[in-house]
Amino acid sequence: MIKALLLANILLATIWVLATGTITQENFVFGFLISFGILWIITPDRSKNDYFTIVPKLISFTVFVLYQIIKSNIQTFIESLYPKSKLSPAILKVPLDVESDGEITFFSHLLNITPGTLVIDISDDKKALFVHVVHCEDKEAYIRQIKEVFEKRVLELTR
């Protein structure tokens, strides 16, 4: 049912783009959101359909990632403007709650795309990530932030 609704959503969004005559990403996203609303209205028994919980989670996750990237870029920009600020790089061992290879990869990429963090390695037992951070005053607090902010979102999206 999820695949059928996703396909219908994409098809309706494509029809929207063709009907408006404006072929842009923004117009497609707008058409996708309108199509999602239409499907939400016409689908009986929405509570039993995962599609209507997955798409809002995915949109929320996308907004979250964009916010984190912008925030991290601003912090990195400020660090480069004022080089007298004290950088305290560290390598952290972050214990993992994500279990599958896909979840670990997804989580690792999420950390890598935010400036100031870089996943260096994964432990052999796949129970921890080794993460290089540019500015870390309190290792435990930073690990807690990574787990509560990033890993929690990955788990919400994948489970």
mmCIF file with all atom_site columns, C-alpha atoms in Angstrom:
data_model
loop_
_atom_site.group_PDB
_atom_site.id
_atom_site.type_symbol
_atom_site.label_atom_id
_atom_site.label_alt_id
_atom_site.label_comp_id
_atom_site.label_asym_id
_atom_site.label_entity_id
_atom_site.label_seq_id
_atom_site.pdbx_PDB_ins_code
_atom_site.Cartn_x
_atom_site.Cartn_y
_atom_site.Cartn_z
_atom_site.occupancy
_atom_site.B_iso_or_equiv
_atom_site.pdbx_formal_charge
_atom_site.auth_seq_id
_atom_site.auth_comp_id
_atom_site.auth_asym_id
_atom_site.auth_atom_id
_atom_site.pdbx_PDB_model_num
ATOM 1   C CA . MET A 1 1   ? 0.000   0.000  0.000   1.00 0.00 ? 1   MET A CA 1
ATOM 2   C CA . ILE A 1 2   ? 2.881   2.360  0.766   1.00 0.00 ? 2   ILE A CA 1
ATOM 3   C CA . LYS A 1 3   ? 4.416   1.882  -2.687  1.00 0.00 ? 3   LYS A CA 1
ATOM 4   C CA . ALA A 1 4   ? 1.068   2.393  -4.390  1.00 0.00 ? 4   ALA A CA 1
ATOM 5   C CA . LEU A 1 5   ? 0.398   5.619  -2.492  1.00 0.00 ? 5   LEU A CA 1
ATOM 6   C CA . LEU A 1 6   ? 3.927   6.893  -3.114  1.00 0.00 ? 6   LEU A CA 1
ATOM 7   C CA . LEU A 1 7   ? 3.568   6.164  -6.818  1.00 0.00 ? 7   LEU A CA 1
ATOM 8   C CA . ALA A 1 8   ? 0.165   7.888  -6.876  1.00 0.00 ? 8   ALA A CA 1
ATOM 9   C CA . ASN A 1 9   ? 1.643   10.858 -5.003  1.00 0.00 ? 9   ASN A CA 1
ATOM 10  C CA . ILE A 1 10  ? 4.516   11.189 -7.488  1.00 0.00 ? 10  ILE A CA 1
ATOM 11  C CA . LEU A 1 11  ? 2.167   10.755 -10.443 1.00 0.00 ? 11  LEU A CA 1
ATOM 12  C CA . LEU A 1 12  ? -0.192  13.457 -9.150  1.00 0.00 ? 12  LEU A CA 1
ATOM 13  C CA . ALA A 1 13  ? 2.748   15.775 -8.472  1.00 0.00 ? 13  ALA A CA 1
ATOM 14  C CA . THR A 1 14  ? 4.009   15.211 -12.022 1.00 0.00 ? 14  THR A CA 1
ATOM 15  C CA . ILE A 1 15  ? 0.553   15.963 -13.405 1.00 0.00 ? 15  ILE A CA 1
ATOM 16  C CA . TRP A 1 16  ? 0.563   19.151 -11.307 1.00 0.00 ? 16  TRP A CA 1
ATOM 17  C CA . VAL A 1 17  ? 3.919   20.209 -12.781 1.00 0.00 ? 17  VAL A CA 1
ATOM 18  C CA . LEU A 1 18  ? 2.762   19.514 -16.328 1.00 0.00 ? 18  LEU A CA 1
ATOM 19  C CA . ALA A 1 19  ? -0.582  21.265 -15.776 1.00 0.00 ? 19  ALA A CA 1
ATOM 20  C CA . THR A 1 20  ? 1.049   24.415 -14.396 1.00 0.00 ? 20  THR A CA 1
ATOM 21  C CA . GLY A 1 21  ? 3.716   24.444 -17.108 1.00 0.00 ? 21  GLY A CA 1
ATOM 22  C CA . THR A 1 22  ? 6.446   25.335 -14.620 1.00 0.00 ? 22  THR A CA 1
ATOM 23  C CA . ILE A 1 23  ? 9.012   22.570 -14.445 1.00 0.00 ? 23  ILE A CA 1
ATOM 24  C CA . THR A 1 24  ? 10.984  23.363 -11.296 1.00 0.00 ? 24  THR A CA 1
ATOM 25  C CA . GLN A 1 25  ? 11.906  21.459 -8.165  1.00 0.00 ? 25  GLN A CA 1
ATOM 26  C CA . GLU A 1 26  ? 9.920   23.892 -6.045  1.00 0.00 ? 26  GLU A CA 1
ATOM 27  C CA . ASN A 1 27  ? 6.797   23.356 -8.139  1.00 0.00 ? 27  ASN A CA 1
ATOM 28  C CA . PHE A 1 28  ? 7.229   19.577 -7.925  1.00 0.00 ? 28  PHE A CA 1
ATOM 29  C CA . VAL A 1 29  ? 7.582   19.730 -4.124  1.00 0.00 ? 29  VAL A CA 1
ATOM 30  C CA . PHE A 1 30  ? 4.507   21.962 -3.941  1.00 0.00 ? 30  PHE A CA 1
ATOM 31  C CA . GLY A 1 31  ? 2.618   19.526 -6.178  1.00 0.00 ? 31  GLY A CA 1
ATOM 32  C CA . PHE A 1 32  ? 3.806   16.632 -4.017  1.00 0.00 ? 32  PHE A CA 1
ATOM 33  C CA . LEU A 1 33  ? 2.457   18.336 -0.886  1.00 0.00 ? 33  LEU A CA 1
ATOM 34  C CA . ILE A 1 34  ? -0.873  19.111 -2.565  1.00 0.00 ? 34  ILE A CA 1
ATOM 35  C CA . SER A 1 35  ? -1.070  15.522 -3.836  1.00 0.00 ? 35  SER A CA 1
ATOM 36  C CA . PHE A 1 36  ? -0.292  14.223 -0.353  1.00 0.00 ? 36  PHE A CA 1
ATOM 37  C CA . GLY A 1 37  ? -3.180  16.283 1.008   1.00 0.00 ? 37  GLY A CA 1
ATOM 38  C CA . ILE A 1 38  ? -5.528  14.966 -1.668  1.00 0.00 ? 38  ILE A CA 1
ATOM 39  C CA . LEU A 1 39  ? -4.513  11.368 -0.987  1.00 0.00 ? 39  LEU A CA 1
ATOM 40  C CA . TRP A 1 40  ? -4.904  11.954 2.748   1.00 0.00 ? 40  TRP A CA 1
ATOM 41  C CA . ILE A 1 41  ? -8.454  13.227 2.212   1.00 0.00 ? 41  ILE A CA 1
ATOM 42  C CA . ILE A 1 42  ? -9.599  10.476 -0.155  1.00 0.00 ? 42  ILE A CA 1
ATOM 43  C CA . THR A 1 43  ? -7.915  7.479  1.513   1.00 0.00 ? 43  THR A CA 1
ATOM 44  C CA . PRO A 1 44  ? -10.243 5.591  3.831   1.00 0.00 ? 44  PRO A CA 1
ATOM 45  C CA . ASP A 1 45  ? -8.930  4.411  7.203   1.00 0.00 ? 45  ASP A CA 1
ATOM 46  C CA . ARG A 1 46  ? -5.743  6.478  7.252   1.00 0.00 ? 46  ARG A CA 1
ATOM 47  C CA . SER A 1 47  ? -4.840  5.246  10.739  1.00 0.00 ? 47  SER A CA 1
ATOM 48  C CA . LYS A 1 48  ? -3.903  1.808  9.361   1.00 0.00 ? 48  LYS A CA 1
ATOM 49  C CA . ASN A 1 49  ? -1.723  3.222  6.585   1.00 0.00 ? 49  ASN A CA 1
ATOM 50  C CA . ASP A 1 50  ? 1.955   3.870  7.359   1.00 0.00 ? 50  ASP A CA 1
ATOM 51  C CA . TYR A 1 51  ? 2.380   6.162  4.342   1.00 0.00 ? 51  TYR A CA 1
ATOM 52  C CA . PHE A 1 52  ? 0.658   9.017  6.130   1.00 0.00 ? 52  PHE A CA 1
ATOM 53  C CA . THR A 1 53  ? 3.099   8.806  9.044   1.00 0.00 ? 53  THR A CA 1
ATOM 54  C CA . ILE A 1 54  ? 6.272   8.168  7.024   1.00 0.00 ? 54  ILE A CA 1
ATOM 55  C CA . VAL A 1 55  ? 5.989   11.173 4.693   1.00 0.00 ? 55  VAL A CA 1
ATOM 56  C CA . PRO A 1 56  ? 5.546   13.762 7.493   1.00 0.00 ? 56  PRO A CA 1
ATOM 57  C CA . LYS A 1 57  ? 8.476   12.168 9.369   1.00 0.00 ? 57  LYS A CA 1
ATOM 58  C CA . LEU A 1 58  ? 10.595  12.364 6.222   1.00 0.00 ? 58  LEU A CA 1
ATOM 59  C CA . ILE A 1 59  ? 9.677   16.016 5.659   1.00 0.00 ? 59  ILE A CA 1
ATOM 60  C CA . SER A 1 60  ? 10.416  16.814 9.307   1.00 0.00 ? 60  SER A CA 1
ATOM 61  C CA . PHE A 1 61  ? 13.755  15.003 9.055   1.00 0.00 ? 61  PHE A CA 1
ATOM 62  C CA . THR A 1 62  ? 14.697  16.923 5.898   1.00 0.00 ? 62  THR A CA 1
ATOM 63  C CA . VAL A 1 63  ? 13.930  20.256 7.580   1.00 0.00 ? 63  VAL A CA 1
ATOM 64  C CA . PHE A 1 64  ? 15.931  19.141 10.636  1.00 0.00 ? 64  PHE A CA 1
ATOM 65  C CA . VAL A 1 65  ? 18.975  18.196 8.533   1.00 0.00 ? 65  VAL A CA 1
ATOM 66  C CA . LEU A 1 66  ? 18.872  21.469 6.596   1.00 0.00 ? 66  LEU A CA 1
ATOM 67  C CA . TYR A 1 67  ? 18.664  23.407 9.869   1.00 0.00 ? 67  TYR A CA 1
ATOM 68  C CA . GLN A 1 68  ? 21.620  21.492 11.339  1.00 0.00 ? 68  GLN A CA 1
ATOM 69  C CA . ILE A 1 69  ? 23.718  22.058 8.215   1.00 0.00 ? 69  ILE A CA 1
ATOM 70  C CA . ILE A 1 70  ? 22.984  25.799 8.192   1.00 0.00 ? 70  ILE A CA 1
ATOM 71  C CA . LYS A 1 71  ? 23.681  26.077 11.928  1.00 0.00 ? 71  LYS A CA 1
ATOM 72  C CA . SER A 1 72  ? 26.958  24.163 11.626  1.00 0.00 ? 72  SER A CA 1
ATOM 73  C CA . ASN A 1 73  ? 28.058  26.223 8.625   1.00 0.00 ? 73  ASN A CA 1
ATOM 74  C CA . ILE A 1 74  ? 27.432  29.451 10.537  1.00 0.00 ? 74  ILE A CA 1
ATOM 75  C CA . GLN A 1 75  ? 29.455  28.129 13.473  1.00 0.00 ? 75  GLN A CA 1
ATOM 76  C CA . THR A 1 76  ? 32.291  27.097 11.147  1.00 0.00 ? 76  THR A CA 1
ATOM 77  C CA . PHE A 1 77  ? 32.179  30.501 9.432   1.00 0.00 ? 77  PHE A CA 1
ATOM 78  C CA . ILE A 1 78  ? 32.446  32.286 12.786  1.00 0.00 ? 78  ILE A CA 1
ATOM 79  C CA . GLU A 1 79  ? 35.352  30.031 13.767  1.00 0.00 ? 79  GLU A CA 1
ATOM 80  C CA . SER A 1 80  ? 37.163  30.962 10.550  1.00 0.00 ? 80  SER A CA 1
ATOM 81  C CA . LEU A 1 81  ? 36.501  34.692 11.053  1.00 0.00 ? 81  LEU A CA 1
ATOM 82  C CA . TYR A 1 82  ? 37.838  34.695 14.593  1.00 0.00 ? 82  TYR A CA 1
ATOM 83  C CA . PRO A 1 83  ? 40.736  32.237 14.577  1.00 0.00 ? 83  PRO A CA 1
ATOM 84  C CA . LYS A 1 84  ? 41.695  33.266 18.107  1.00 0.00 ? 84  LYS A CA 1
ATOM 85  C CA . SER A 1 85  ? 38.801  31.228 19.422  1.00 0.00 ? 85  SER A CA 1
ATOM 86  C CA . LYS A 1 86  ? 39.998  28.067 21.081  1.00 0.00 ? 86  LYS A CA 1
ATOM 87  C CA . LEU A 1 87  ? 39.467  24.969 19.029  1.00 0.00 ? 87  LEU A CA 1
ATOM 88  C CA . SER A 1 88  ? 39.504  21.796 21.027  1.00 0.00 ? 88  SER A CA 1
ATOM 89  C CA . PRO A 1 89  ? 39.423  18.871 18.592  1.00 0.00 ? 89  PRO A CA 1
ATOM 90  C CA . ALA A 1 90  ? 38.664  15.428 19.910  1.00 0.00 ? 90  ALA A CA 1
ATOM 91  C CA . ILE A 1 91  ? 37.979  11.901 18.766  1.00 0.00 ? 91  ILE A CA 1
ATOM 92  C CA . LEU A 1 92  ? 34.895  10.488 20.435  1.00 0.00 ? 92  LEU A CA 1
ATOM 93  C CA . LYS A 1 93  ? 33.728  6.910  20.766  1.00 0.00 ? 93  LYS A CA 1
ATOM 94  C CA . VAL A 1 94  ? 29.964  7.125  20.280  1.00 0.00 ? 94  VAL A CA 1
ATOM 95  C CA . PRO A 1 95  ? 28.056  3.979  21.335  1.00 0.00 ? 95  PRO A CA 1
ATOM 96  C CA . LEU A 1 96  ? 25.392  3.004  18.822  1.00 0.00 ? 96  LEU A CA 1
ATOM 97  C CA . ASP A 1 97  ? 21.718  2.217  19.272  1.00 0.00 ? 97  ASP A CA 1
ATOM 98  C CA . VAL A 1 98  ? 21.281  1.842  15.506  1.00 0.00 ? 98  VAL A CA 1
ATOM 99  C CA . GLU A 1 99  ? 21.841  -1.778 14.538  1.00 0.00 ? 99  GLU A CA 1
ATOM 100 C CA . SER A 1 100 ? 21.551  -2.528 10.842  1.00 0.00 ? 100 SER A CA 1
ATOM 101 C CA . ASP A 1 101 ? 24.242  -1.683 8.320   1.00 0.00 ? 101 ASP A CA 1
ATOM 102 C CA . GLY A 1 102 ? 21.820  0.677  6.590   1.00 0.00 ? 102 GLY A CA 1
ATOM 103 C CA . GLU A 1 103 ? 21.038  2.562  9.799   1.00 0.00 ? 103 GLU A CA 1
ATOM 104 C CA . ILE A 1 104 ? 24.741  2.826  10.680  1.00 0.00 ? 104 ILE A CA 1
ATOM 105 C CA . THR A 1 105 ? 25.571  4.110  7.192   1.00 0.00 ? 105 THR A CA 1
ATOM 106 C CA . PHE A 1 106 ? 22.679  6.586  7.262   1.00 0.00 ? 106 PHE A CA 1
ATOM 107 C CA . PHE A 1 107 ? 23.716  7.854  10.702  1.00 0.00 ? 107 PHE A CA 1
ATOM 108 C CA . SER A 1 108 ? 27.373  8.123  9.636   1.00 0.00 ? 108 SER A CA 1
ATOM 109 C CA . HIS A 1 109 ? 26.498  10.127 6.535   1.00 0.00 ? 109 HIS A CA 1
ATOM 110 C CA . LEU A 1 110 ? 24.291  12.413 8.590   1.00 0.00 ? 110 LEU A CA 1
ATOM 111 C CA . LEU A 1 111 ? 27.206  13.176 10.907  1.00 0.00 ? 111 LEU A CA 1
ATOM 112 C CA . ASN A 1 112 ? 29.585  13.637 7.973   1.00 0.00 ? 112 ASN A CA 1
ATOM 113 C CA . ILE A 1 113 ? 27.464  16.231 6.167   1.00 0.00 ? 113 ILE A CA 1
ATOM 114 C CA . THR A 1 114 ? 27.332  18.517 9.186   1.00 0.00 ? 114 THR A CA 1
ATOM 115 C CA . PRO A 1 115 ? 30.497  20.641 9.362   1.00 0.00 ? 115 PRO A CA 1
ATOM 116 C CA . GLY A 1 116 ? 32.645  20.051 12.413  1.00 0.00 ? 116 GLY A CA 1
ATOM 117 C CA . THR A 1 117 ? 32.076  16.299 12.649  1.00 0.00 ? 117 THR A CA 1
ATOM 118 C CA . LEU A 1 118 ? 33.623  13.463 10.686  1.00 0.00 ? 118 LEU A CA 1
ATOM 119 C CA . VAL A 1 119 ? 33.133  9.743  11.215  1.00 0.00 ? 119 VAL A CA 1
ATOM 120 C CA . ILE A 1 120 ? 36.560  8.134  11.151  1.00 0.00 ? 120 ILE A CA 1
ATOM 121 C CA . ASP A 1 121 ? 35.775  4.483  11.787  1.00 0.00 ? 121 ASP A CA 1
ATOM 122 C CA . ILE A 1 122 ? 33.233  1.959  12.988  1.00 0.00 ? 122 ILE A CA 1
ATOM 123 C CA . SER A 1 123 ? 34.175  -0.544 15.676  1.00 0.00 ? 123 SER A CA 1
ATOM 124 C CA . ASP A 1 124 ? 34.591  -4.155 14.567  1.00 0.00 ? 124 ASP A CA 1
ATOM 125 C CA . ASP A 1 125 ? 31.492  -5.236 16.491  1.00 0.00 ? 125 ASP A CA 1
ATOM 126 C CA . LYS A 1 126 ? 29.459  -2.346 14.980  1.00 0.00 ? 126 LYS A CA 1
ATOM 127 C CA . LYS A 1 127 ? 28.569  -1.080 18.448  1.00 0.00 ? 127 LYS A CA 1
ATOM 128 C CA . ALA A 1 128 ? 30.393  2.276  18.269  1.00 0.00 ? 128 ALA A CA 1
ATOM 129 C CA . LEU A 1 129 ? 31.445  5.036  15.881  1.00 0.00 ? 129 LEU A CA 1
ATOM 130 C CA . PHE A 1 130 ? 34.677  6.956  16.195  1.00 0.00 ? 130 PHE A CA 1
ATOM 131 C CA . VAL A 1 131 ? 33.912  10.587 15.410  1.00 0.00 ? 131 VAL A CA 1
ATOM 132 C CA . HIS A 1 132 ? 36.358  13.470 15.012  1.00 0.00 ? 132 HIS A CA 1
ATOM 133 C CA . VAL A 1 133 ? 34.906  16.779 16.217  1.00 0.00 ? 133 VAL A CA 1
ATOM 134 C CA . VAL A 1 134 ? 36.479  20.190 15.732  1.00 0.00 ? 134 VAL A CA 1
ATOM 135 C CA . HIS A 1 135 ? 35.239  21.834 18.914  1.00 0.00 ? 135 HIS A CA 1
ATOM 136 C CA . CYS A 1 136 ? 34.560  19.676 21.961  1.00 0.00 ? 136 CYS A CA 1
ATOM 137 C CA . GLU A 1 137 ? 34.790  21.030 25.483  1.00 0.00 ? 137 GLU A CA 1
ATOM 138 C CA . ASP A 1 138 ? 32.888  18.225 27.222  1.00 0.00 ? 138 ASP A CA 1
ATOM 139 C CA . LYS A 1 139 ? 33.160  14.799 25.583  1.00 0.00 ? 139 LYS A CA 1
ATOM 140 C CA . GLU A 1 140 ? 30.244  13.209 27.438  1.00 0.00 ? 140 GLU A CA 1
ATOM 141 C CA . ALA A 1 141 ? 27.939  16.141 26.660  1.00 0.00 ? 141 ALA A CA 1
ATOM 142 C CA . TYR A 1 142 ? 28.922  16.034 22.987  1.00 0.00 ? 142 TYR A CA 1
ATOM 143 C CA . ILE A 1 143 ? 28.290  12.287 22.782  1.00 0.00 ? 143 ILE A CA 1
ATOM 144 C CA . ARG A 1 144 ? 24.919  12.783 24.478  1.00 0.00 ? 144 ARG A CA 1
ATOM 145 C CA . GLN A 1 145 ? 24.079  15.543 21.965  1.00 0.00 ? 145 GLN A CA 1
ATOM 146 C CA . ILE A 1 146 ? 24.992  13.322 19.004  1.00 0.00 ? 146 ILE A CA 1
ATOM 147 C CA . LYS A 1 147 ? 22.824  10.505 20.354  1.00 0.00 ? 147 LYS A CA 1
ATOM 148 C CA . GLU A 1 148 ? 19.853  12.648 21.401  1.00 0.00 ? 148 GLU A CA 1
ATOM 149 C CA . VAL A 1 149 ? 19.806  14.948 18.391  1.00 0.00 ? 149 VAL A CA 1
ATOM 150 C CA . PHE A 1 150 ? 21.015  12.878 15.450  1.00 0.00 ? 150 PHE A CA 1
ATOM 151 C CA . GLU A 1 151 ? 20.731  9.191  16.318  1.00 0.00 ? 151 GLU A CA 1
ATOM 152 C CA . LYS A 1 152 ? 17.262  9.644  17.796  1.00 0.00 ? 152 LYS A CA 1
ATOM 153 C CA . ARG A 1 153 ? 16.056  11.160 14.505  1.00 0.00 ? 153 ARG A CA 1
ATOM 154 C CA . VAL A 1 154 ? 17.569  8.323  12.481  1.00 0.00 ? 154 VAL A CA 1
ATOM 155 C CA . LEU A 1 155 ? 15.844  5.763  14.709  1.00 0.00 ? 155 LEU A CA 1
ATOM 156 C CA . GLU A 1 156 ? 12.509  7.587  14.405  1.00 0.00 ? 156 GLU A CA 1
ATOM 157 C CA . LEU A 1 157 ? 12.780  7.524  10.638  1.00 0.00 ? 157 LEU A CA 1
ATOM 158 C CA . THR A 1 158 ? 14.009  3.958  10.181  1.00 0.00 ? 158 THR A CA 1
ATOM 159 C CA . ARG A 1 159 ? 11.888  2.119  12.745  1.00 0.00 ? 159 ARG A CA 1
#
